[in-house]
């Protein structure tokens, strides 16, 4: 039976992949490009892992599926945040739509798959999943014990273990880079072996695997990967790191070759990234600017109290609640990853915050002030774009989104930390997210050797559904990218009504779960440490 394979390359960009393909490091990917179609894939706002992968898998924007960040407001008016989980995905996914049509899916290492959603097929969560809870996230029940029989199965290297991953922390010693890069090279091999095992033992109509080492290496090692930043006379250590990074991509290319060969010539193979990547040196201390602008006030010696943050169980993100003077604060940024500003509503007694009748005026003034802000060193704008919530997050979950979302010049990063300066600078360029990701595909009905104009991340779900012969729902924001297909091509098979067990759910259903499937506070702290290590919590 013909099948569809989705290979996710977290954070992949043609800026890095094209030189690697041209230089012979990734010949498999080069041949796939020659035999298929390629295009830049425009991410969602913000170009961030949880909302972007959720948009890819649902064909909907964040305001329509409910995921905006690694963290979620407890309620639209709340100042408290919690971890985003699979329960927050409020739209049907590719695998739920496939299951509703009687098709099986195998999904490996994608975010927001815990607690485990209902799935016809096999699920092995990874990414931000603590390794000690990997057994609880695998489906069907018993799959984890079967995987334990594989010679290479090693949960600590499959999922989240900060003892291994903490080497990416800022200030990482030079001698630690090579071990850290090698860890991610091994990790991709372990995921591939599980994927190939499931292809043999649990064949599915739709299979998806996410390689997230691409993102991790680019965060820490961008200056060793980007040809534009390569030193003219590298030191021996720099040559070693460059070689290790190149070896990661060489090994990844070989793993891709194994997957494509196992899928067979009749399979449709799709490659996509949730966002792209590029260099950054500047840091915008957004709360420091809001303080200077006069709409944020720190609580002074009434700041963060270690015994108070247990209310949400995630100390780092909870700190804004206890560090700010809410009687004088009108706007604040709670997380740097969302690049969002929240406007404070009045308390139930009517005190503090921005009254409803003043909201539009206040928000408009804030937008203009952000646009007028200039870099103290260059005189250039600090903020490239500002979006109001209703402009980019329209949908049933709009109230949970930030009131304003910014994109900085040169895609600089946001920090929520207190600072005397509004703009800071890193000692070395680092990798950060950009909106321009990658799309590649090959298979029956797909154009060969074609480069197409920019696609939307939202178009991937319709493309995959078409390849599976599943009708594309009318409520998707993405559209089938006809420019990627041979003119007049039709799905290889149409799912008949008799094949459909039930319609796709309006929201993501979940397996029955118990309290043991929730993250414990210790595990939350480990995930927070990992987010901080990668620059998401600064």
Short mmCIF file of C-alpha atoms in Angstrom, two decimals:
data_model
loop_
_atom_site.label_atom_id
_atom_site.label_comp_id
_atom_site.label_asym_id
_atom_site.label_seq_id
_atom_site.Cartn_x
_atom_site.Cartn_y
_atom_site.Cartn_z
CA UNK A 1 0.00 0.00 0.00
CA UNK A 2 1.25 3.50 -0.83
CA UNK A 3 2.09 5.54 2.24
CA UNK A 4 3.11 9.05 3.29
CA UNK A 5 6.17 9.84 5.38
CA UNK A 6 6.67 13.23 7.05
CA UNK A 7 10.22 14.02 8.17
CA UNK A 8 10.33 17.06 10.40
CA UNK A 9 13.60 18.99 10.49
CA UNK A 10 13.20 21.33 13.43
CA UNK A 11 14.44 24.82 12.56
CA UNK A 12 15.91 23.77 9.20
CA UNK A 13 16.84 26.52 6.74
CA UNK A 14 18.17 26.47 3.20
CA UNK A 15 20.89 28.87 4.39
CA UNK A 16 22.56 25.84 5.97
CA UNK A 17 21.15 22.95 3.92
CA UNK A 18 22.03 24.32 0.47
CA UNK A 19 25.80 24.59 1.12
CA UNK A 20 25.77 21.14 2.75
CA UNK A 21 24.01 19.62 -0.26
CA UNK A 22 26.28 21.42 -2.72
CA UNK A 23 29.38 20.36 -0.79
CA UNK A 24 28.52 16.66 -0.82
CA UNK A 25 27.73 16.42 2.90
CA UNK A 26 24.04 15.66 2.25
CA UNK A 27 23.86 13.78 -1.09
CA UNK A 28 20.63 11.98 -0.21
CA UNK A 29 18.79 15.24 0.41
CA UNK A 30 20.36 16.71 -2.74
CA UNK A 31 18.98 13.83 -4.82
CA UNK A 32 15.55 14.17 -3.21
CA UNK A 33 15.50 17.85 -4.21
CA UNK A 34 16.43 16.90 -7.79
CA UNK A 35 13.65 14.30 -7.86
CA UNK A 36 10.98 16.42 -6.21
CA UNK A 37 9.84 19.91 -5.32
CA UNK A 38 11.25 22.52 -2.93
CA UNK A 39 10.15 25.86 -1.56
CA UNK A 40 10.55 28.22 1.37
CA UNK A 41 7.95 27.54 4.06
CA UNK A 42 6.64 30.65 5.83
CA UNK A 43 6.04 29.97 9.53
CA UNK A 44 3.30 31.34 11.75
CA UNK A 45 3.54 34.21 14.23
CA UNK A 46 5.47 33.68 16.38
CA UNK A 47 7.87 31.28 14.60
CA UNK A 48 8.16 29.08 17.68
CA UNK A 49 8.18 25.30 18.13
CA UNK A 50 4.82 24.64 19.92
CA UNK A 51 2.51 26.89 17.84
CA UNK A 52 4.37 26.20 14.59
CA UNK A 53 4.34 22.39 14.72
CA UNK A 54 0.73 22.49 15.93
CA UNK A 55 -0.16 24.71 12.94
CA UNK A 56 1.62 22.32 10.58
CA UNK A 57 -0.28 19.33 11.97
CA UNK A 58 -3.70 21.03 12.01
CA UNK A 59 -3.57 23.40 9.03
CA UNK A 60 -4.77 26.16 11.35
CA UNK A 61 -3.36 29.30 12.95
CA UNK A 62 -2.66 29.60 16.68
CA UNK A 63 -5.86 31.54 17.36
CA UNK A 64 -7.75 28.64 15.81
CA UNK A 65 -5.98 25.71 17.49
CA UNK A 66 -5.17 27.28 20.89
CA UNK A 67 -1.36 26.97 21.18
CA UNK A 68 0.74 30.17 21.35
CA UNK A 69 3.87 29.36 23.35
CA UNK A 70 5.59 26.83 25.59
CA UNK A 71 3.33 28.29 28.29
CA UNK A 72 -0.39 28.94 28.47
CA UNK A 73 -2.41 31.41 30.50
CA UNK A 74 -4.58 29.69 33.08
CA UNK A 75 -7.47 31.82 31.81
CA UNK A 76 -7.70 34.82 29.46
CA UNK A 77 -7.61 37.32 32.32
CA UNK A 78 -5.12 35.48 34.52
CA UNK A 79 -1.57 36.60 35.31
CA UNK A 80 -0.55 32.98 35.94
CA UNK A 81 0.93 30.69 33.32
CA UNK A 82 1.38 26.92 33.15
CA UNK A 83 3.06 24.54 30.75
CA UNK A 84 1.29 24.01 27.45
CA UNK A 85 0.27 20.36 26.99
CA UNK A 86 -1.53 18.24 24.44
CA UNK A 87 -4.81 19.20 26.13
CA UNK A 88 -4.37 22.71 24.72
CA UNK A 89 -4.45 21.48 21.09
CA UNK A 90 -8.07 22.27 20.28
CA UNK A 91 -8.19 21.22 16.62
CA UNK A 92 -8.14 17.97 14.70
CA UNK A 93 -4.67 16.89 13.59
CA UNK A 94 -3.47 14.97 10.55
CA UNK A 95 -3.37 11.77 12.60
CA UNK A 96 -6.82 12.28 14.14
CA UNK A 97 -8.30 12.96 10.71
CA UNK A 98 -6.48 9.89 9.35
CA UNK A 99 -7.78 7.78 12.23
CA UNK A 100 -11.30 9.01 11.59
CA UNK A 101 -10.99 7.64 8.06
CA UNK A 102 -9.73 4.24 9.16
CA UNK A 103 -6.02 4.94 8.55
CA UNK A 104 -3.14 4.26 10.93
CA UNK A 105 -0.41 6.71 11.98
CA UNK A 106 2.95 6.35 13.73
CA UNK A 107 4.15 9.61 15.33
CA UNK A 108 7.63 10.02 16.86
CA UNK A 109 9.25 12.86 18.82
CA UNK A 110 6.76 15.63 18.10
CA UNK A 111 5.99 18.26 20.77
CA UNK A 112 2.73 18.51 22.69
CA UNK A 113 2.07 14.78 22.60
CA UNK A 114 1.77 14.40 26.37
CA UNK A 115 -0.55 13.43 27.93
CA UNK A 116 -0.93 11.08 24.95
CA UNK A 117 -3.68 11.98 22.48
CA UNK A 118 -5.93 9.26 21.12
CA UNK A 119 -4.25 7.71 18.10
CA UNK A 120 -4.88 4.82 15.75
CA UNK A 121 -1.32 3.56 15.53
CA UNK A 122 1.83 4.13 17.60
CA UNK A 123 3.07 7.15 19.52
CA UNK A 124 6.49 7.77 21.08
CA UNK A 125 6.70 11.32 22.49
CA UNK A 126 10.00 13.12 22.84
CA UNK A 127 11.19 16.69 22.61
CA UNK A 128 10.21 18.35 25.87
CA UNK A 129 9.11 15.06 27.43
CA UNK A 130 11.15 14.13 30.55
CA UNK A 131 12.77 10.77 29.91
CA UNK A 132 11.57 9.27 33.20
CA UNK A 133 7.98 9.60 31.97
CA UNK A 134 8.56 8.24 28.48
CA UNK A 135 6.82 4.97 29.32
CA UNK A 136 3.66 6.85 30.31
CA UNK A 137 3.61 8.68 26.99
CA UNK A 138 4.04 5.70 24.66
CA UNK A 139 0.97 4.26 22.97
CA UNK A 140 -0.37 1.66 22.69
CA UNK A 141 0.19 0.49 26.24
CA UNK A 142 3.05 -2.00 26.21
CA UNK A 143 4.92 -0.34 23.34
CA UNK A 144 7.63 0.99 25.66
CA UNK A 145 8.42 -2.54 26.88
CA UNK A 146 8.65 -3.76 23.29
CA UNK A 147 11.02 -0.93 22.40
CA UNK A 148 13.20 -1.78 25.39
CA UNK A 149 14.17 -4.97 23.56
CA UNK A 150 15.86 -2.97 20.80
CA UNK A 151 19.66 -3.05 21.27
CA UNK A 152 20.00 0.71 20.90
CA UNK A 153 17.02 1.74 23.05
CA UNK A 154 18.16 4.31 25.61
CA UNK A 155 15.42 6.57 27.06
CA UNK A 156 17.86 9.06 28.56
CA UNK A 157 19.16 9.91 25.10
CA UNK A 158 15.77 9.78 23.39
CA UNK A 159 14.08 12.36 25.50
CA UNK A 160 14.85 15.01 28.07
CA UNK A 161 17.77 14.52 30.46
CA UNK A 162 19.27 17.77 31.69
CA UNK A 163 22.39 16.01 32.98
CA UNK A 164 23.22 15.41 29.33
CA UNK A 165 21.70 18.53 27.78
CA UNK A 166 22.83 21.21 30.22
CA UNK A 167 26.10 21.61 28.29
CA UNK A 168 24.32 23.98 25.95
CA UNK A 169 23.98 26.55 28.74
CA UNK A 170 25.51 29.91 28.05
CA UNK A 171 29.11 29.78 29.11
CA UNK A 172 29.46 26.22 27.81
CA UNK A 173 33.15 25.41 28.00
CA UNK A 174 34.92 24.85 24.71
CA UNK A 175 35.85 21.31 25.63
CA UNK A 176 32.16 20.41 26.09
CA UNK A 177 30.95 21.32 22.60
CA UNK A 178 32.06 18.10 20.91
CA UNK A 179 30.36 15.79 23.43
CA UNK A 180 27.16 17.79 23.16
CA UNK A 181 27.11 17.66 19.35
CA UNK A 182 27.87 13.94 19.41
CA UNK A 183 24.98 13.38 21.83
CA UNK A 184 22.53 14.79 19.30
CA UNK A 185 24.10 12.79 16.49
CA UNK A 186 23.52 9.57 18.50
CA UNK A 187 20.02 10.73 19.43
CA UNK A 188 18.89 11.00 15.81
CA UNK A 189 20.17 7.44 15.20
CA UNK A 190 18.15 6.12 18.16
CA UNK A 191 14.96 7.77 16.93
CA UNK A 192 15.51 6.42 13.42
CA UNK A 193 15.93 2.87 14.67
CA UNK A 194 12.58 3.09 16.47
CA UNK A 195 10.99 4.56 13.36
CA UNK A 196 12.32 1.77 11.14
CA UNK A 197 11.23 -0.85 13.68
CA UNK A 198 7.67 0.50 13.63
CA UNK A 199 7.68 0.62 9.83
CA UNK A 200 8.42 -3.12 9.85
CA UNK A 201 6.34 -4.26 12.81
CA UNK A 202 3.49 -1.71 12.89
CA UNK A 203 3.09 -0.47 9.31
CA UNK A 204 1.04 2.70 9.02
CA UNK A 205 -0.50 4.80 6.27
CA UNK A 206 1.04 7.96 7.73
CA UNK A 207 4.32 8.03 9.62
CA UNK A 208 6.06 11.11 11.01
CA UNK A 209 9.39 11.62 12.75
CA UNK A 210 10.91 14.83 14.05
CA UNK A 211 14.68 15.38 14.07
CA UNK A 212 15.16 18.21 16.57
CA UNK A 213 18.95 18.21 16.72
CA UNK A 214 18.98 20.62 13.77
CA UNK A 215 17.42 23.28 15.98
CA UNK A 216 19.68 22.51 18.95
CA UNK A 217 22.93 22.70 16.97
CA UNK A 218 21.91 25.91 15.26
CA UNK A 219 21.11 27.60 18.58
CA UNK A 220 24.55 26.90 20.03
CA UNK A 221 26.75 26.47 16.96
CA UNK A 222 25.40 28.89 14.36
CA UNK A 223 28.73 30.61 13.91
CA UNK A 224 30.28 27.24 13.01
CA UNK A 225 27.52 26.35 10.53
CA UNK A 226 26.85 29.58 8.63
CA UNK A 227 29.36 29.95 5.76
CA UNK A 228 29.03 33.74 6.06
CA UNK A 229 30.46 33.61 9.60
CA UNK A 230 33.19 31.03 9.03
CA UNK A 231 36.57 32.30 10.33
CA UNK A 232 39.26 32.76 7.68
CA UNK A 233 41.86 31.06 9.84
CA UNK A 234 40.01 28.79 12.29
CA UNK A 235 41.76 27.57 15.40
CA UNK A 236 42.20 23.79 15.86
CA UNK A 237 39.24 23.79 18.26
CA UNK A 238 37.03 25.69 15.79
CA UNK A 239 37.93 23.18 13.07
CA UNK A 240 36.95 20.32 15.40
CA UNK A 241 33.56 21.88 16.15
CA UNK A 242 32.93 22.62 12.46
CA UNK A 243 33.83 19.02 11.63
CA UNK A 244 31.52 17.66 14.34
CA UNK A 245 28.62 19.82 13.10
CA UNK A 246 29.25 18.70 9.53
CA UNK A 247 29.33 15.08 10.70
CA UNK A 248 25.95 15.54 12.40
CA UNK A 249 24.39 16.58 9.09
CA UNK A 250 26.23 13.82 7.21
CA UNK A 251 24.85 11.24 9.64
CA UNK A 252 21.38 12.79 9.45
CA UNK A 253 21.49 12.55 5.66
CA UNK A 254 22.30 8.85 5.93
CA UNK A 255 19.37 8.29 8.30
CA UNK A 256 17.07 10.09 5.88
CA UNK A 257 18.32 7.74 3.17
CA UNK A 258 17.45 4.69 5.28
CA UNK A 259 13.94 5.99 5.94
CA UNK A 260 13.26 6.85 2.30
CA UNK A 261 14.59 3.48 1.12
CA UNK A 262 12.43 1.62 3.62
CA UNK A 263 9.35 3.58 2.58
CA UNK A 264 9.71 2.37 -0.99
CA UNK A 265 9.41 4.10 -4.36
CA UNK A 266 5.63 4.52 -4.19
CA UNK A 267 5.66 6.52 -0.97
CA UNK A 268 5.18 10.26 -0.76
CA UNK A 269 7.95 11.75 1.36
CA UNK A 270 7.54 15.25 2.80
CA UNK A 271 10.18 17.32 4.60
CA UNK A 272 9.20 20.41 6.56
CA UNK A 273 10.58 22.68 9.27
CA UNK A 274 8.54 24.59 11.80
CA UNK A 275 10.60 27.75 11.19
CA UNK A 276 13.96 28.78 9.85
CA UNK A 277 17.09 30.12 11.51
CA UNK A 278 19.58 32.93 11.33
CA UNK A 279 22.21 34.78 13.38
CA UNK A 280 21.53 37.32 16.07
CA UNK A 281 23.65 39.44 18.39
CA UNK A 282 21.23 41.98 19.89
CA UNK A 283 18.97 41.42 22.90
CA UNK A 284 15.90 43.60 23.55
CA UNK A 285 15.06 43.85 27.25
CA UNK A 286 11.39 44.36 26.70
CA UNK A 287 10.30 44.80 30.33
CA UNK A 288 13.11 47.31 30.90
CA UNK A 289 11.74 49.30 27.98
CA UNK A 290 8.18 49.06 29.28
CA UNK A 291 9.47 50.40 32.61
CA UNK A 292 11.18 53.32 30.88
CA UNK A 293 8.03 53.98 28.88
CA UNK A 294 6.16 54.30 32.16
CA UNK A 295 3.74 51.38 32.05
CA UNK A 296 5.59 48.79 34.15
CA UNK A 297 6.71 49.07 37.77
CA UNK A 298 8.80 46.59 39.70
CA UNK A 299 7.78 45.63 43.19
CA UNK A 300 11.21 46.44 44.65
CA UNK A 301 11.89 44.57 47.85
CA UNK A 302 8.49 42.95 47.47
CA UNK A 303 9.92 40.97 44.58
CA UNK A 304 9.90 37.26 43.84
CA UNK A 305 9.54 35.08 46.93
CA UNK A 306 10.73 31.46 46.69
CA UNK A 307 7.85 30.27 48.83
CA UNK A 308 5.22 32.00 46.69
CA UNK A 309 5.84 30.52 43.28
CA UNK A 310 4.40 27.12 44.19
CA UNK A 311 1.02 28.48 43.08
CA UNK A 312 1.83 27.55 39.48
CA UNK A 313 4.74 25.20 40.06
CA UNK A 314 7.07 26.82 37.52
CA UNK A 315 9.23 29.28 39.38
CA UNK A 316 10.96 30.95 36.46
CA UNK A 317 7.81 31.96 34.60
CA UNK A 318 5.88 32.73 37.77
CA UNK A 319 8.38 35.38 38.82
CA UNK A 320 6.70 38.21 36.90
CA UNK A 321 3.64 37.83 39.14
CA UNK A 322 5.69 38.59 42.25
CA UNK A 323 8.24 41.02 40.83
CA UNK A 324 5.76 43.56 39.48
CA UNK A 325 3.75 46.23 41.22
CA UNK A 326 0.31 45.47 39.81
CA UNK A 327 -1.12 48.71 41.11
CA UNK A 328 1.13 50.61 38.69
CA UNK A 329 1.84 48.07 35.91
CA UNK A 330 -0.23 48.47 32.74
CA UNK A 331 1.70 46.17 30.38
CA UNK A 332 4.33 43.43 30.75
CA UNK A 333 6.01 40.54 28.96
CA UNK A 334 5.64 37.20 30.76
CA UNK A 335 7.72 35.00 28.45
CA UNK A 336 10.44 35.89 25.93
CA UNK A 337 9.61 33.00 23.63
CA UNK A 338 6.19 34.40 22.68
CA UNK A 339 7.65 37.86 21.95
CA UNK A 340 4.37 39.12 23.33
CA UNK A 341 3.18 41.97 25.52
CA UNK A 342 0.14 41.54 27.77
CA UNK A 343 -1.97 44.55 28.70
CA UNK A 344 -3.21 44.43 32.28
CA UNK A 345 -6.97 44.46 32.81
CA UNK A 346 -8.48 46.02 35.94
CA UNK A 347 -8.83 43.82 39.01
CA UNK A 348 -12.34 42.57 39.92
CA UNK A 349 -12.77 45.60 42.18
CA UNK A 350 -11.98 47.89 39.24
CA UNK A 351 -8.55 48.94 40.49
CA UNK A 352 -5.37 49.02 38.44
CA UNK A 353 -4.87 48.04 34.83
CA UNK A 354 -6.21 49.65 31.66
CA UNK A 355 -9.98 50.33 31.68
CA UNK A 356 -11.91 48.84 28.73
CA UNK A 357 -12.79 52.29 27.39
CA UNK A 358 -9.07 53.20 27.25
CA UNK A 359 -7.80 49.91 25.82
CA UNK A 360 -7.71 50.81 22.11
CA UNK A 361 -6.05 54.15 22.74
CA UNK A 362 -3.46 52.68 25.11
CA UNK A 363 -2.64 49.82 22.76
CA UNK A 364 -2.29 52.18 19.81
CA UNK A 365 0.09 54.45 21.72
CA UNK A 366 2.16 51.43 22.75
CA UNK A 367 2.41 50.29 19.12
CA UNK A 368 3.62 53.71 17.98
CA UNK A 369 6.18 53.91 20.78
CA UNK A 370 7.57 50.51 19.84
CA UNK A 371 7.83 51.53 16.19
CA UNK A 372 9.63 54.74 17.14
CA UNK A 373 12.22 53.00 19.35
CA UNK A 374 15.76 53.31 17.99
CA UNK A 375 18.89 51.25 18.62
CA UNK A 376 21.31 53.30 20.76
CA UNK A 377 24.31 52.17 18.72
CA UNK A 378 23.04 52.23 15.14
CA UNK A 379 20.03 54.53 15.20
CA UNK A 380 18.03 51.88 13.35
CA UNK A 381 14.60 50.72 14.52
CA UNK A 382 14.66 48.07 17.23
CA UNK A 383 11.23 46.71 16.34
CA UNK A 384 10.54 45.64 12.76
CA UNK A 385 6.85 44.78 13.13
CA UNK A 386 4.14 44.95 15.77
CA UNK A 387 0.92 42.94 15.49
CA UNK A 388 -2.26 43.45 17.48
CA UNK A 389 -3.84 40.30 18.82
CA UNK A 390 -6.92 40.49 16.63
CA UNK A 391 -4.77 40.91 13.51
CA UNK A 392 -2.81 37.65 13.83
CA UNK A 393 -4.63 35.50 16.38
CA UNK A 394 -8.24 35.81 15.25
CA UNK A 395 -10.20 32.76 16.28
CA UNK A 396 -11.93 31.19 19.26
CA UNK A 397 -8.72 31.20 21.35
CA UNK A 398 -7.72 34.81 20.67
CA UNK A 399 -8.36 35.85 24.32
CA UNK A 400 -5.44 33.63 25.46
CA UNK A 401 -2.94 35.35 23.14
CA UNK A 402 -0.70 38.34 23.96
CA UNK A 403 -2.26 41.72 23.20
CA UNK A 404 0.77 42.69 21.09
CA UNK A 405 3.42 40.56 19.39
CA UNK A 406 6.70 41.99 18.12
CA UNK A 407 9.31 40.99 15.59
CA UNK A 408 12.65 42.68 16.11
CA UNK A 409 15.05 44.00 13.47
CA UNK A 410 17.40 41.24 12.30
CA UNK A 411 15.18 38.91 14.33
CA UNK A 412 16.98 39.81 17.55
CA UNK A 413 15.87 38.03 20.70
CA UNK A 414 13.62 39.25 23.51
CA UNK A 415 14.58 39.07 27.18
CA UNK A 416 12.16 39.58 30.06
CA UNK A 417 14.91 40.02 32.66
CA UNK A 418 15.41 43.27 34.56
CA UNK A 419 18.15 45.35 32.99
CA UNK A 420 19.60 48.85 33.17
CA UNK A 421 19.91 48.87 29.37
CA UNK A 422 17.08 48.40 26.90
CA UNK A 423 19.33 46.84 24.22
CA UNK A 424 22.25 44.52 24.94
CA UNK A 425 24.67 42.58 22.77
CA UNK A 426 25.98 39.01 22.86
CA UNK A 427 29.75 38.43 22.83
CA UNK A 428 29.33 35.94 19.93
CA UNK A 429 26.54 35.61 17.34
CA UNK A 430 24.00 32.93 18.24
CA UNK A 431 21.34 31.21 16.23
CA UNK A 432 17.74 32.33 16.54
CA UNK A 433 14.43 31.61 14.86
CA UNK A 434 13.49 33.13 11.52
CA UNK A 435 10.13 32.79 9.74
CA UNK A 436 11.53 31.15 6.59
CA UNK A 437 11.64 27.36 6.94
CA UNK A 438 11.93 24.59 4.34
CA UNK A 439 9.55 22.40 2.36
CA UNK A 440 10.62 19.43 0.24
CA UNK A 441 8.53 16.62 -1.21
CA UNK A 442 8.78 13.75 -3.67
CA UNK A 443 6.47 10.99 -4.76
CA UNK A 444 3.58 10.13 -7.08
CA UNK A 445 1.91 13.22 -8.49
CA UNK A 446 4.60 15.57 -7.12
CA UNK A 447 6.52 17.77 -9.56
CA UNK A 448 10.14 16.80 -10.20
CA UNK A 449 13.08 19.16 -10.05
CA UNK A 450 10.83 22.13 -9.34
CA UNK A 451 11.33 25.15 -7.12
CA UNK A 452 8.06 26.86 -6.19
CA UNK A 453 7.25 30.26 -4.67
CA UNK A 454 6.93 30.58 -0.92
CA UNK A 455 4.41 28.28 0.76
CA UNK A 456 2.64 28.63 4.08
CA UNK A 457 3.29 26.27 6.97
CA UNK A 458 -0.49 25.87 7.02
CA UNK A 459 -0.37 24.24 3.57
CA UNK A 460 1.50 21.15 4.78
CA UNK A 461 -1.55 19.51 6.37
CA UNK A 462 -3.66 19.81 3.18
CA UNK A 463 -0.72 18.43 1.16
CA UNK A 464 -0.41 15.40 3.46
CA UNK A 465 -4.18 14.81 3.56
CA UNK A 466 -4.26 14.93 -0.25
CA UNK A 467 -1.44 12.38 -0.45
CA UNK A 468 -3.43 10.09 1.87
CA UNK A 469 -6.61 10.48 -0.15
CA UNK A 470 -8.42 12.16 2.74
CA UNK A 471 -10.88 14.97 1.93
CA UNK A 472 -9.49 18.34 3.02
CA UNK A 473 -11.84 19.99 5.55
CA UNK A 474 -13.25 23.36 4.56
CA UNK A 475 -12.33 24.97 7.89
CA UNK A 476 -8.56 24.65 7.41
CA UNK A 477 -6.70 27.94 6.97
CA UNK A 478 -4.12 26.19 4.80
CA UNK A 479 -4.78 25.30 1.17
CA UNK A 480 -3.57 22.47 -1.03
CA UNK A 481 -0.46 23.89 -2.79
CA UNK A 482 -1.33 22.97 -6.37
CA UNK A 483 1.96 24.43 -7.60
CA UNK A 484 3.76 21.48 -6.01
CA UNK A 485 1.73 18.90 -7.92
CA UNK A 486 1.72 17.65 -11.48
CA UNK A 487 -1.13 19.36 -13.33
CA UNK A 488 -4.31 17.34 -13.06
CA UNK A 489 -2.92 14.90 -10.51
CA UNK A 490 -5.45 13.34 -8.19
CA UNK A 491 -4.98 11.57 -4.87
CA UNK A 492 -3.63 8.06 -5.32
CA UNK A 493 -6.75 6.76 -3.68
CA UNK A 494 -9.83 8.37 -2.22
CA UNK A 495 -10.98 7.29 1.21
CA UNK A 496 -14.50 6.01 0.66
CA UNK A 497 -17.29 6.64 3.07
CA UNK A 498 -17.38 2.94 3.92
CA UNK A 499 -13.76 3.13 5.05
CA UNK A 500 -14.45 5.90 7.53
CA UNK A 501 -15.05 4.75 11.10
CA UNK A 502 -16.11 8.19 12.35
CA UNK A 503 -15.67 11.85 11.45
CA UNK A 504 -12.50 13.59 12.59
CA UNK A 505 -13.02 15.13 16.04
CA UNK A 506 -13.46 18.88 16.34
CA UNK A 507 -10.84 18.86 19.09
CA UNK A 508 -7.99 16.54 19.91
CA UNK A 509 -9.22 13.50 21.82
CA UNK A 510 -7.00 11.82 24.41
CA UNK A 511 -6.35 8.37 25.77
CA UNK A 512 -7.76 7.73 29.23
CA UNK A 513 -5.12 9.00 31.64
CA UNK A 514 -4.44 9.04 35.34
CA UNK A 515 -2.81 11.61 37.60
CA UNK A 516 0.58 9.94 37.11
CA UNK A 517 0.70 11.32 33.55
CA UNK A 518 0.97 14.92 34.71
CA UNK A 519 4.39 16.55 35.00
CA UNK A 520 5.66 16.69 38.56
CA UNK A 521 7.28 19.88 39.85
CA UNK A 522 10.78 18.37 39.63
CA UNK A 523 10.19 17.44 35.99
CA UNK A 524 8.80 20.92 35.30
CA UNK A 525 11.98 22.45 36.62
CA UNK A 526 14.07 20.24 34.34
CA UNK A 527 12.05 21.29 31.30
CA UNK A 528 12.39 24.94 32.34
CA UNK A 529 16.12 24.50 32.65
CA UNK A 530 16.23 23.11 29.13
CA UNK A 531 14.19 26.01 27.76
CA UNK A 532 16.54 28.41 29.52
CA UNK A 533 19.57 26.60 28.12
CA UNK A 534 18.31 27.12 24.58
CA UNK A 535 17.63 30.80 25.15
CA UNK A 536 13.84 30.66 25.46
CA UNK A 537 13.77 31.94 29.06
CA UNK A 538 16.02 34.99 29.30
#
